[in-house]
Every structure is written in structure tokens, then in C-alpha cells.
Amino acid sequence: MSHFPILSVTTFLPLLGVLAITIARRNSAIADTAARWIALITTLAVLVLAIVIWIGFDGTTAAFQYTERAEWLGRNITYHMGVDGISMLFVVLTAGLMPFCILASWESIKSRVPDYMIAFLVLETLMIGVFCALDLVLFYVFFEGGLIPMFLIIGVWGGKRRVYASFKFFLYTLLGSVLMLLAIMAMYYYAGTTDIEVLLKSSNFPAAMQPWLWLAFFASFAVKMPMWPVHTWLPDAHVEAPTAGSVILAGILLKMGGYGFLRFSLPMFPIASDTFAPFIFVLSVVAIIYTSLVALAQEDMKKLIAYSSVAHMGFVTMGIFTLTHQGIEGGIYQMLSHGIVSGALFLCVGVLYDRMHTREIDAYGGLVNRMPLYAVCFMIFTLA
């Protein structure tokens, strides 16, 4: 590496915060307060680094930048990191949302605070790693590793049905993960490498092989987005997750599926992507109409936002699989805007829940009279 490994530092800096919290928790008198401040300072430091990367990013080229490479599991499976125009946006989005998640948990999380903050910092490392990884095996480790801290965040600090929601989330995602792992193994067997940059430039998988590889990746990405009909884990996860968990789930984790389609499905399996595009359109239209109608019937504010998220992701998949510049750009824009807006909406709902201890929409009548500024902000985010 001929330059400062800023991507690796940005990715793994949260683990330094984990170490600091582990040391600080030995003193039980200050463990909770120290964990909160360490987590906040760490996430702010990551945000600063992400902004530095963004400022230095050359938007005039499609090439990967800030690339880092080191031997890992032999010559053909390497530690390879880098960002391009697509991944850069999601790195900044991830780093930008994390401090708000820590602040949203400042008073609401009262039990096992150090463990909670450790889970979030580990999750931040894994999420940023997903968008920076340029090796299939490394991507898979980051992509599936995020299951564990999110499973714990929902299962330990969630609501009454947290165990059910966390296991449902875990099992749905795990099924697709196995198929994607098999596809990665097949790609390595055929191409002799798992380097994403090499595969994008020189690997042309046979037309007969592409549909199977495409379907294996689709199984994982469709659950992650989620697409209809494998979306049923999302409302339960959102309802039971703590506020910060819902923010990250909607703001970042759902975007990993769309990012996967853009990074792998379209460029690596173009023939299969063109073949399956009508199938994606059908699923997307059903998702938009069906989940929008279901959202209208919800009485729980979190469930309403969760179902609307599935509808929004339907627009994303439609845009991506138009296979046009305008459609793909629209899909990326929708993912970014949804990441910000949905995160803001869940934060707003969290503020109300902390004060009123209910998420029932009927209980929020007359809110504009009691909290006018809050009501205006909520309306702006809703319109967005």
C-alpha cells in the first residue's frame, strides 16, 4: 500500500472504540456513561474520516479509488478494499447515521449499555466493510457478519416479542446467505479468483451459468431489501427493535440488497439480469401496490413506516432493472433519500414513544398543538 490506508482505518476504527469500552466497563461506576461517550466520539471520528474520503474522491472517473490490497487467504482470495461513486455515497450515509443512533439511545437504553454500544460499533465496521470490500469472500464476511449484532440488538434490547422477531430476521436472511456462498464458490471455481475488480473487468460467465448465479445472489439480496414476498420479517423487526435499531435497519441494512444488485447482478450477470428483468418488474409492482395498501391499514406507526419501506424498495428495484442510466440513477437516489428520510421518521417515532409509551396512531391526535415544531418536522419527513 503506497498511501495511508484510510479505508481500513475508517472501517475498523469502531473496533478501537469496542476495545476502549471493554476496558472502561471494568469500573462499574462509570461503565454506562463511558460507553455512551466512547461510542459517540468514535462514530463522530468515523464520520470525519468518511467526509475526508468524500472530499478527496474524484467524481470524474468510474475507477475504484483509495484501493488497498494485502494477502489474506492465499494468492487468489485477498484483502482488497476500495470505493467508487456508488459505494462512496453509502459509506458517507452509514457514517452520518451512526452518531444519531448513539444519541437516540442515550437515555432510552438503560440495561447493559456497554454491550449495546459494542454491538452498534461492531455493526458499523461490518456495514462500512460491505461497501468497501472488493473481494467476494471479504464482502460475504462483512455482509453476513452484520446479522449477528443486529440479531442481538433486536433480541436483547427489543420489545415484548423481540426473540420471535430476531429469530425470524436471522432465519430469513440466513437462507439466502447459504445460496450466495455456493454461488461465490462456483465463481471461484470457474474464474480462479474472487477479486471483484478482476471479475468486473475480465470475467464473462457462460450464458448457461449466469441464471443460476444470478438467482443465488438474488435470494440473498431480495431478502435483505426486502422484496415481496420475502418481506414479512421486516415489520416484526422494526416494531420490536429499539429506535436506533430501526434507524440502521431502514437506513443502511435494507440498502445492502440494492447495492448488491448494482455491484454484482447487473455487471457480472448481464444476460441473466436482462432475462429476469420482467420478473423483477412484476414483483416490484406487486410490492408497491400491496404493501402500500397494507400500510394504510396499520395502527402502529412503526409498522406503517416498515410497510411503506417495502413499497419504496419496489421503486428501487424497478429503477435498477430498467437497465438504463436514468433508472439506475433514480434507484440510487431513492435508496439514499429513503435512508435519510426513513431514519428520520423512526427517530421521530422514537421521540414520541419515549414520552407517550405507545406507537398507536390514534394516540397522537392534537400533536400539533402540544409539539408544533416537532409536528412540522414530522410532516416534512413524511412528505419527503
Short mmCIF file of C-alpha atoms in Angstrom, two decimals:
data_model
loop_
_atom_site.label_atom_id
_atom_site.label_comp_id
_atom_site.label_asym_id
_atom_site.label_seq_id
_atom_site.Cartn_x
_atom_site.Cartn_y
_atom_site.Cartn_z
CA MET A 1 0.00 0.00 0.00
CA SER A 2 1.61 3.22 -1.17
CA HIS A 3 -0.73 5.55 0.68
CA PHE A 4 -2.30 5.88 4.08
CA PRO A 5 -4.90 3.08 4.39
CA ILE A 6 -7.76 5.46 5.16
CA LEU A 7 -10.47 2.99 4.12
CA SER A 8 -9.20 0.33 6.52
CA VAL A 9 -8.86 2.90 9.31
CA THR A 10 -12.41 4.15 8.69
CA THR A 11 -13.77 0.61 8.57
CA PHE A 12 -12.05 -0.75 11.66
CA LEU A 13 -11.88 2.38 13.86
CA PRO A 14 -15.15 1.38 15.61
CA LEU A 15 -13.37 -1.76 16.87
CA LEU A 16 -10.94 0.55 18.68
CA GLY A 17 -14.00 2.02 20.38
CA VAL A 18 -15.08 -1.51 21.29
CA LEU A 19 -11.70 -2.07 22.95
CA ALA A 20 -11.99 1.21 24.87
CA ILE A 21 -15.49 0.32 26.12
CA THR A 22 -14.26 -3.13 27.16
CA ILE A 23 -11.52 -1.52 29.25
CA ALA A 24 -13.82 1.17 30.70
CA ARG A 25 -16.50 -1.31 31.76
CA ARG A 26 -14.17 -2.74 34.40
CA ASN A 27 -15.15 0.26 36.53
CA SER A 28 -18.87 -0.37 37.02
CA ALA A 29 -19.45 3.14 38.41
CA ILE A 30 -18.66 4.83 35.10
CA ALA A 31 -19.20 1.96 32.66
CA ASP A 32 -22.53 3.16 31.21
CA THR A 33 -21.56 6.82 30.85
CA ALA A 34 -18.14 5.95 29.46
CA ALA A 35 -19.66 3.55 26.93
CA ARG A 36 -22.03 6.23 25.64
CA TRP A 37 -19.32 8.86 25.25
CA ILE A 38 -16.80 6.47 23.70
CA ALA A 39 -19.38 5.28 21.17
CA LEU A 40 -20.38 8.85 20.27
CA ILE A 41 -16.80 10.07 19.89
CA THR A 42 -15.89 7.00 17.83
CA THR A 43 -18.82 7.39 15.44
CA LEU A 44 -18.08 11.10 15.03
CA ALA A 45 -14.44 10.28 14.23
CA VAL A 46 -15.60 7.78 11.60
CA LEU A 47 -17.88 10.45 10.13
CA VAL A 48 -14.96 12.89 9.89
CA LEU A 49 -12.87 10.27 8.08
CA ALA A 50 -15.75 9.49 5.72
CA ILE A 51 -16.07 13.19 4.87
CA VAL A 52 -12.31 13.39 4.25
CA ILE A 53 -12.60 10.44 1.85
CA TRP A 54 -15.57 12.11 0.15
CA ILE A 55 -13.74 15.43 -0.27
CA GLY A 56 -10.72 13.69 -1.80
CA PHE A 57 -12.83 11.48 -4.06
CA ASP A 58 -12.51 12.11 -7.80
CA GLY A 59 -16.03 12.07 -9.20
CA THR A 60 -14.89 12.30 -12.81
CA THR A 61 -13.74 8.68 -13.04
CA ALA A 62 -15.58 5.39 -12.65
CA ALA A 63 -12.46 3.62 -11.36
CA PHE A 64 -12.14 2.36 -7.79
CA GLN A 65 -10.22 4.77 -5.56
CA TYR A 66 -8.35 4.56 -2.23
CA THR A 67 -7.66 0.92 -3.11
CA GLU A 68 -5.83 -1.26 -0.61
CA ARG A 69 -4.67 -4.81 -1.17
CA ALA A 70 -2.96 -7.41 1.02
CA GLU A 71 -2.62 -11.19 1.04
CA TRP A 72 -5.30 -12.92 3.05
CA LEU A 73 -6.39 -16.48 2.20
CA GLY A 74 -3.82 -17.38 -0.42
CA ARG A 75 -2.98 -15.61 -3.66
CA ASN A 76 -6.47 -15.58 -5.16
CA ILE A 77 -8.50 -14.52 -2.11
CA THR A 78 -7.15 -11.18 -0.92
CA TYR A 79 -7.96 -8.37 1.46
CA HIS A 80 -8.96 -5.81 -1.18
CA MET A 81 -10.72 -2.55 -0.35
CA GLY A 82 -11.77 0.41 -2.46
CA VAL A 83 -14.65 2.75 -3.26
CA ASP A 84 -16.29 4.05 -6.41
CA GLY A 85 -19.09 6.55 -6.92
CA ILE A 86 -21.80 4.17 -5.73
CA SER A 87 -20.13 2.80 -2.61
CA MET A 88 -18.79 6.23 -1.60
CA LEU A 89 -22.34 7.52 -1.14
CA PHE A 90 -23.32 4.64 1.14
CA VAL A 91 -20.15 4.91 3.23
CA VAL A 92 -21.00 8.56 3.97
CA LEU A 93 -24.65 7.67 4.66
CA THR A 94 -23.62 4.94 7.12
CA ALA A 95 -21.13 7.17 8.93
CA GLY A 96 -23.67 10.01 9.03
CA LEU A 97 -26.49 7.99 10.59
CA MET A 98 -24.46 6.28 13.32
CA PRO A 99 -23.96 9.31 15.66
CA PHE A 100 -27.72 9.92 15.58
CA CYS A 101 -28.29 6.28 16.56
CA ILE A 102 -25.98 6.66 19.55
CA LEU A 103 -27.71 9.89 20.62
CA ALA A 104 -31.15 8.28 20.18
CA SER A 105 -30.07 5.54 22.60
CA TRP A 106 -28.55 7.92 25.18
CA GLU A 107 -31.46 7.84 27.64
CA SER A 108 -33.73 5.13 26.24
CA ILE A 109 -31.25 2.26 26.71
CA LYS A 110 -30.70 1.65 30.41
CA SER A 111 -29.72 -2.02 30.62
CA ARG A 112 -26.38 -3.49 29.52
CA VAL A 113 -25.36 -0.18 27.95
CA PRO A 114 -21.72 -1.19 27.22
CA ASP A 115 -22.88 -4.33 25.41
CA TYR A 116 -25.38 -2.28 23.39
CA MET A 117 -22.77 0.25 22.31
CA ILE A 118 -20.32 -2.54 21.43
CA ALA A 119 -22.97 -4.16 19.22
CA PHE A 120 -23.53 -0.89 17.37
CA LEU A 121 -19.83 -0.22 16.85
CA VAL A 122 -19.22 -3.74 15.54
CA LEU A 123 -22.22 -3.29 13.24
CA GLU A 124 -20.75 -0.03 11.92
CA THR A 125 -17.50 -1.77 11.00
CA LEU A 126 -19.37 -4.51 9.16
CA MET A 127 -21.67 -2.11 7.30
CA ILE A 128 -18.85 0.12 6.07
CA GLY A 129 -16.90 -3.01 5.14
CA VAL A 130 -19.74 -4.17 2.88
CA PHE A 131 -19.49 -1.01 0.78
CA CYS A 132 -15.67 -1.02 0.65
CA ALA A 133 -14.94 -4.71 0.05
CA LEU A 134 -13.53 -5.58 -3.38
CA ASP A 135 -13.22 -9.32 -2.80
CA LEU A 136 -16.23 -11.64 -2.87
CA VAL A 137 -15.18 -13.58 0.23
CA LEU A 138 -14.41 -10.38 2.14
CA PHE A 139 -17.75 -8.94 1.03
CA TYR A 140 -19.53 -12.09 2.19
CA VAL A 141 -17.89 -11.91 5.63
CA PHE A 142 -18.96 -8.29 6.10
CA PHE A 143 -22.39 -8.80 4.52
CA GLU A 144 -23.39 -11.76 6.65
CA GLY A 145 -21.46 -10.71 9.74
CA GLY A 146 -23.89 -7.84 10.18
CA LEU A 147 -26.57 -10.41 11.01
CA ILE A 148 -25.05 -11.11 14.42
CA PRO A 149 -25.00 -7.64 16.04
CA MET A 150 -28.41 -6.79 14.53
CA PHE A 151 -29.80 -10.08 15.84
CA LEU A 152 -28.54 -9.16 19.31
CA ILE A 153 -29.79 -5.56 19.14
CA ILE A 154 -33.31 -6.76 18.37
CA GLY A 155 -33.22 -9.87 20.56
CA VAL A 156 -31.76 -8.31 23.72
CA TRP A 157 -32.97 -4.68 23.70
CA GLY A 158 -36.18 -5.05 21.68
CA GLY A 159 -39.84 -5.16 22.67
CA LYS A 160 -42.02 -7.91 24.09
CA ARG A 161 -41.80 -10.17 21.01
CA ARG A 162 -38.12 -9.46 20.44
CA VAL A 163 -37.00 -13.10 20.45
CA TYR A 164 -39.52 -14.05 17.77
CA ALA A 165 -38.64 -11.02 15.63
CA SER A 166 -34.88 -11.53 15.92
CA PHE A 167 -35.00 -15.23 15.02
CA LYS A 168 -37.35 -14.53 12.10
CA PHE A 169 -34.92 -11.88 10.82
CA PHE A 170 -31.97 -14.24 11.28
CA LEU A 171 -33.53 -17.28 9.62
CA TYR A 172 -34.89 -15.41 6.60
CA THR A 173 -31.52 -13.82 5.91
CA LEU A 174 -29.54 -16.98 6.59
CA LEU A 175 -31.35 -18.98 3.91
CA GLY A 176 -30.33 -16.57 1.16
CA SER A 177 -26.81 -16.40 2.58
CA VAL A 178 -26.19 -20.11 2.03
CA LEU A 179 -27.17 -19.86 -1.63
CA MET A 180 -24.91 -16.83 -2.17
CA LEU A 181 -21.98 -18.68 -0.59
CA LEU A 182 -22.49 -21.57 -3.01
CA ALA A 183 -22.53 -19.09 -5.90
CA ILE A 184 -19.28 -17.49 -4.71
CA MET A 185 -17.67 -20.93 -4.57
CA ALA A 186 -18.84 -21.66 -8.12
CA MET A 187 -17.48 -18.32 -9.35
CA TYR A 188 -14.11 -19.01 -7.73
CA TYR A 189 -14.00 -22.47 -9.31
CA TYR A 190 -14.74 -21.03 -12.76
CA ALA A 191 -12.71 -17.77 -12.69
CA GLY A 192 -9.92 -18.76 -10.29
CA THR A 193 -10.30 -15.57 -8.27
CA THR A 194 -12.76 -13.77 -6.01
CA ASP A 195 -11.38 -10.30 -6.74
CA ILE A 196 -14.38 -8.16 -7.66
CA GLU A 197 -12.33 -5.69 -9.72
CA VAL A 198 -10.87 -8.51 -11.82
CA LEU A 199 -14.26 -10.21 -12.23
CA LEU A 200 -15.89 -6.96 -13.37
CA LYS A 201 -13.21 -6.34 -15.99
CA SER A 202 -12.40 -9.73 -17.45
CA SER A 203 -14.81 -12.45 -16.39
CA ASN A 204 -17.60 -13.44 -18.78
CA PHE A 205 -19.58 -16.22 -17.16
CA PRO A 206 -21.26 -18.64 -19.61
CA ALA A 207 -24.86 -17.83 -20.54
CA ALA A 208 -25.99 -21.20 -19.15
CA MET A 209 -24.27 -20.50 -15.82
CA GLN A 210 -25.45 -16.92 -15.32
CA PRO A 211 -29.11 -17.61 -14.40
CA TRP A 212 -28.11 -19.92 -11.55
CA LEU A 213 -25.54 -17.50 -10.18
CA TRP A 214 -27.99 -14.62 -10.58
CA LEU A 215 -30.73 -16.50 -8.70
CA ALA A 216 -28.35 -17.40 -5.85
CA PHE A 217 -27.35 -13.77 -5.36
CA PHE A 218 -30.96 -12.69 -5.83
CA ALA A 219 -32.07 -14.96 -2.98
CA SER A 220 -29.80 -13.11 -0.57
CA PHE A 221 -30.34 -9.56 -1.86
CA ALA A 222 -34.13 -9.91 -2.19
CA VAL A 223 -34.46 -10.88 1.47
CA LYS A 224 -32.17 -8.05 2.55
CA MET A 225 -34.03 -5.28 0.68
CA PRO A 226 -36.65 -6.84 1.30
CA MET A 227 -38.71 -7.63 -1.80
CA TRP A 228 -42.22 -9.06 -1.82
CA PRO A 229 -42.99 -11.83 -0.84
CA VAL A 230 -39.93 -12.32 1.43
CA HIS A 231 -40.61 -9.07 3.28
CA THR A 232 -42.58 -10.38 6.25
CA TRP A 233 -39.63 -10.29 8.65
CA LEU A 234 -39.29 -6.51 8.30
CA PRO A 235 -42.45 -5.24 10.08
CA ASP A 236 -41.79 -7.53 13.06
CA ALA A 237 -38.14 -6.50 13.23
CA HIS A 238 -38.99 -2.79 13.08
CA VAL A 239 -41.73 -2.99 15.69
CA GLU A 240 -39.61 -4.89 18.20
CA ALA A 241 -36.25 -3.20 17.56
CA PRO A 242 -35.16 -0.23 19.69
CA THR A 243 -35.36 3.13 17.92
CA ALA A 244 -31.70 3.18 16.86
CA GLY A 245 -32.01 -0.39 15.59
CA SER A 246 -34.91 0.63 13.35
CA VAL A 247 -32.93 3.61 12.04
CA ILE A 248 -29.99 1.45 10.99
CA LEU A 249 -32.24 -1.32 9.69
CA ALA A 250 -34.17 1.05 7.42
CA GLY A 251 -31.35 3.47 6.67
CA ILE A 252 -28.50 1.09 5.86
CA LEU A 253 -29.22 -2.64 6.04
CA LEU A 254 -32.06 -2.51 3.51
CA LYS A 255 -29.76 -0.69 1.09
CA MET A 256 -27.27 -3.56 1.05
CA GLY A 257 -29.61 -5.58 -1.16
CA GLY A 258 -29.86 -2.79 -3.72
CA TYR A 259 -26.11 -2.24 -3.56
CA GLY A 260 -25.61 -5.97 -4.19
CA PHE A 261 -27.76 -5.83 -7.33
CA LEU A 262 -25.75 -2.86 -8.60
CA ARG A 263 -22.34 -4.30 -7.72
CA PHE A 264 -22.85 -7.94 -8.74
CA SER A 265 -26.09 -8.87 -10.51
CA LEU A 266 -26.06 -6.26 -13.27
CA PRO A 267 -22.36 -6.08 -14.25
CA MET A 268 -21.38 -9.72 -13.65
CA PHE A 269 -24.51 -11.44 -14.97
CA PRO A 270 -25.84 -9.06 -17.66
CA ILE A 271 -27.57 -11.76 -19.73
CA ALA A 272 -29.41 -13.15 -16.70
CA SER A 273 -30.28 -9.63 -15.48
CA ASP A 274 -31.90 -8.85 -18.82
CA THR A 275 -33.75 -12.19 -18.77
CA PHE A 276 -35.10 -11.77 -15.25
CA ALA A 277 -35.92 -8.04 -15.51
CA PRO A 278 -39.65 -8.65 -16.30
CA PHE A 279 -39.83 -10.97 -13.27
CA ILE A 280 -38.38 -8.18 -11.10
CA PHE A 281 -40.89 -5.68 -12.51
CA VAL A 282 -43.80 -7.94 -11.55
CA LEU A 283 -42.52 -8.43 -8.00
CA SER A 284 -41.84 -4.70 -7.68
CA VAL A 285 -45.29 -3.63 -8.87
CA VAL A 286 -46.98 -6.12 -6.54
CA ALA A 287 -44.81 -4.87 -3.66
CA ILE A 288 -45.65 -1.22 -4.38
CA ILE A 289 -49.41 -1.76 -4.58
CA TYR A 290 -49.84 -4.46 -1.95
CA THR A 291 -47.62 -3.05 0.80
CA SER A 292 -48.96 0.48 0.23
CA LEU A 293 -52.49 -0.79 0.85
CA VAL A 294 -51.32 -2.75 3.89
CA ALA A 295 -49.57 0.36 5.22
CA LEU A 296 -52.84 2.31 5.05
CA ALA A 297 -54.47 -0.24 7.36
CA GLN A 298 -51.79 -0.08 10.07
CA GLU A 299 -52.45 1.34 13.52
CA ASP A 300 -48.84 1.06 14.70
CA MET A 301 -46.66 3.91 13.40
CA LYS A 302 -43.55 1.73 13.09
CA LYS A 303 -45.41 -0.89 11.06
CA LEU A 304 -46.74 1.82 8.77
CA ILE A 305 -43.20 3.06 8.04
CA ALA A 306 -41.97 -0.53 7.65
CA TYR A 307 -44.56 -1.42 5.01
CA SER A 308 -44.01 1.86 3.20
CA SER A 309 -40.30 0.99 3.11
CA VAL A 310 -41.07 -2.21 1.21
CA ALA A 311 -43.05 -0.16 -1.31
CA HIS A 312 -40.17 2.30 -1.69
CA MET A 313 -37.73 -0.55 -2.27
CA GLY A 314 -40.09 -1.73 -5.02
CA PHE A 315 -39.42 1.53 -6.85
CA VAL A 316 -35.69 0.99 -6.30
CA THR A 317 -35.67 -2.48 -7.88
CA MET A 318 -37.81 -1.26 -10.78
CA GLY A 319 -35.34 1.55 -11.42
CA ILE A 320 -32.28 -0.69 -11.19
CA PHE A 321 -33.66 -3.34 -13.52
CA THR A 322 -34.72 -0.92 -16.23
CA LEU A 323 -31.02 -1.39 -17.08
CA THR A 324 -30.81 2.28 -18.13
CA HIS A 325 -28.69 5.13 -16.78
CA GLN A 326 -31.76 7.10 -15.74
CA GLY A 327 -33.36 4.13 -13.98
CA ILE A 328 -30.20 3.15 -12.11
CA GLU A 329 -29.52 6.75 -11.06
CA GLY A 330 -33.13 7.03 -9.89
CA GLY A 331 -32.80 3.81 -7.88
CA ILE A 332 -29.61 5.03 -6.21
CA TYR A 333 -31.20 8.42 -5.42
CA GLN A 334 -34.25 6.70 -3.95
CA MET A 335 -32.07 4.48 -1.75
CA LEU A 336 -30.14 7.47 -0.42
CA SER A 337 -33.22 9.61 0.16
CA HIS A 338 -35.07 6.72 1.78
CA GLY A 339 -32.08 6.05 4.03
CA ILE A 340 -32.21 9.61 5.35
CA VAL A 341 -35.99 10.04 5.47
CA SER A 342 -36.86 6.64 6.97
CA GLY A 343 -34.15 7.06 9.58
CA ALA A 344 -35.54 10.49 10.47
CA LEU A 345 -39.09 9.12 10.71
CA PHE A 346 -38.05 6.32 13.06
CA LEU A 347 -36.20 8.86 15.21
CA CYS A 348 -39.38 10.96 15.34
CA VAL A 349 -41.45 7.94 16.35
CA GLY A 350 -38.86 7.11 19.00
CA VAL A 351 -39.20 10.60 20.48
CA LEU A 352 -42.96 10.14 20.78
CA TYR A 353 -42.68 6.63 22.18
CA ASP A 354 -40.26 7.75 24.91
CA ARG A 355 -42.82 10.35 26.02
CA MET A 356 -46.14 8.58 25.43
CA HIS A 357 -45.10 4.89 25.59
CA THR A 358 -47.31 4.00 22.66
CA ARG A 359 -46.95 3.82 18.89
CA GLU A 360 -50.69 3.77 18.18
CA ILE A 361 -51.56 6.43 15.62
CA ASP A 362 -54.85 7.22 17.40
CA ALA A 363 -52.91 8.37 20.47
CA TYR A 364 -51.14 11.11 18.51
CA GLY A 365 -54.21 13.29 17.94
CA GLY A 366 -53.72 17.01 18.56
CA LEU A 367 -49.95 16.65 18.47
CA VAL A 368 -49.51 19.89 16.52
CA ASN A 369 -50.95 21.85 19.47
CA ARG A 370 -48.61 20.31 22.04
CA MET A 371 -45.44 19.97 19.93
CA PRO A 372 -45.78 22.34 16.94
CA LEU A 373 -42.11 22.34 15.87
CA TYR A 374 -41.92 18.57 16.14
CA ALA A 375 -45.14 18.20 14.14
CA VAL A 376 -43.75 20.41 11.35
CA CYS A 377 -40.53 18.35 11.18
CA PHE A 378 -42.51 15.11 11.16
CA MET A 379 -44.71 16.41 8.35
CA ILE A 380 -41.67 17.44 6.27
CA PHE A 381 -40.12 13.98 6.65
CA THR A 382 -43.44 12.32 5.84
CA LEU A 383 -43.82 14.36 2.66
CA ALA A 384 -40.23 13.52 1.72
#
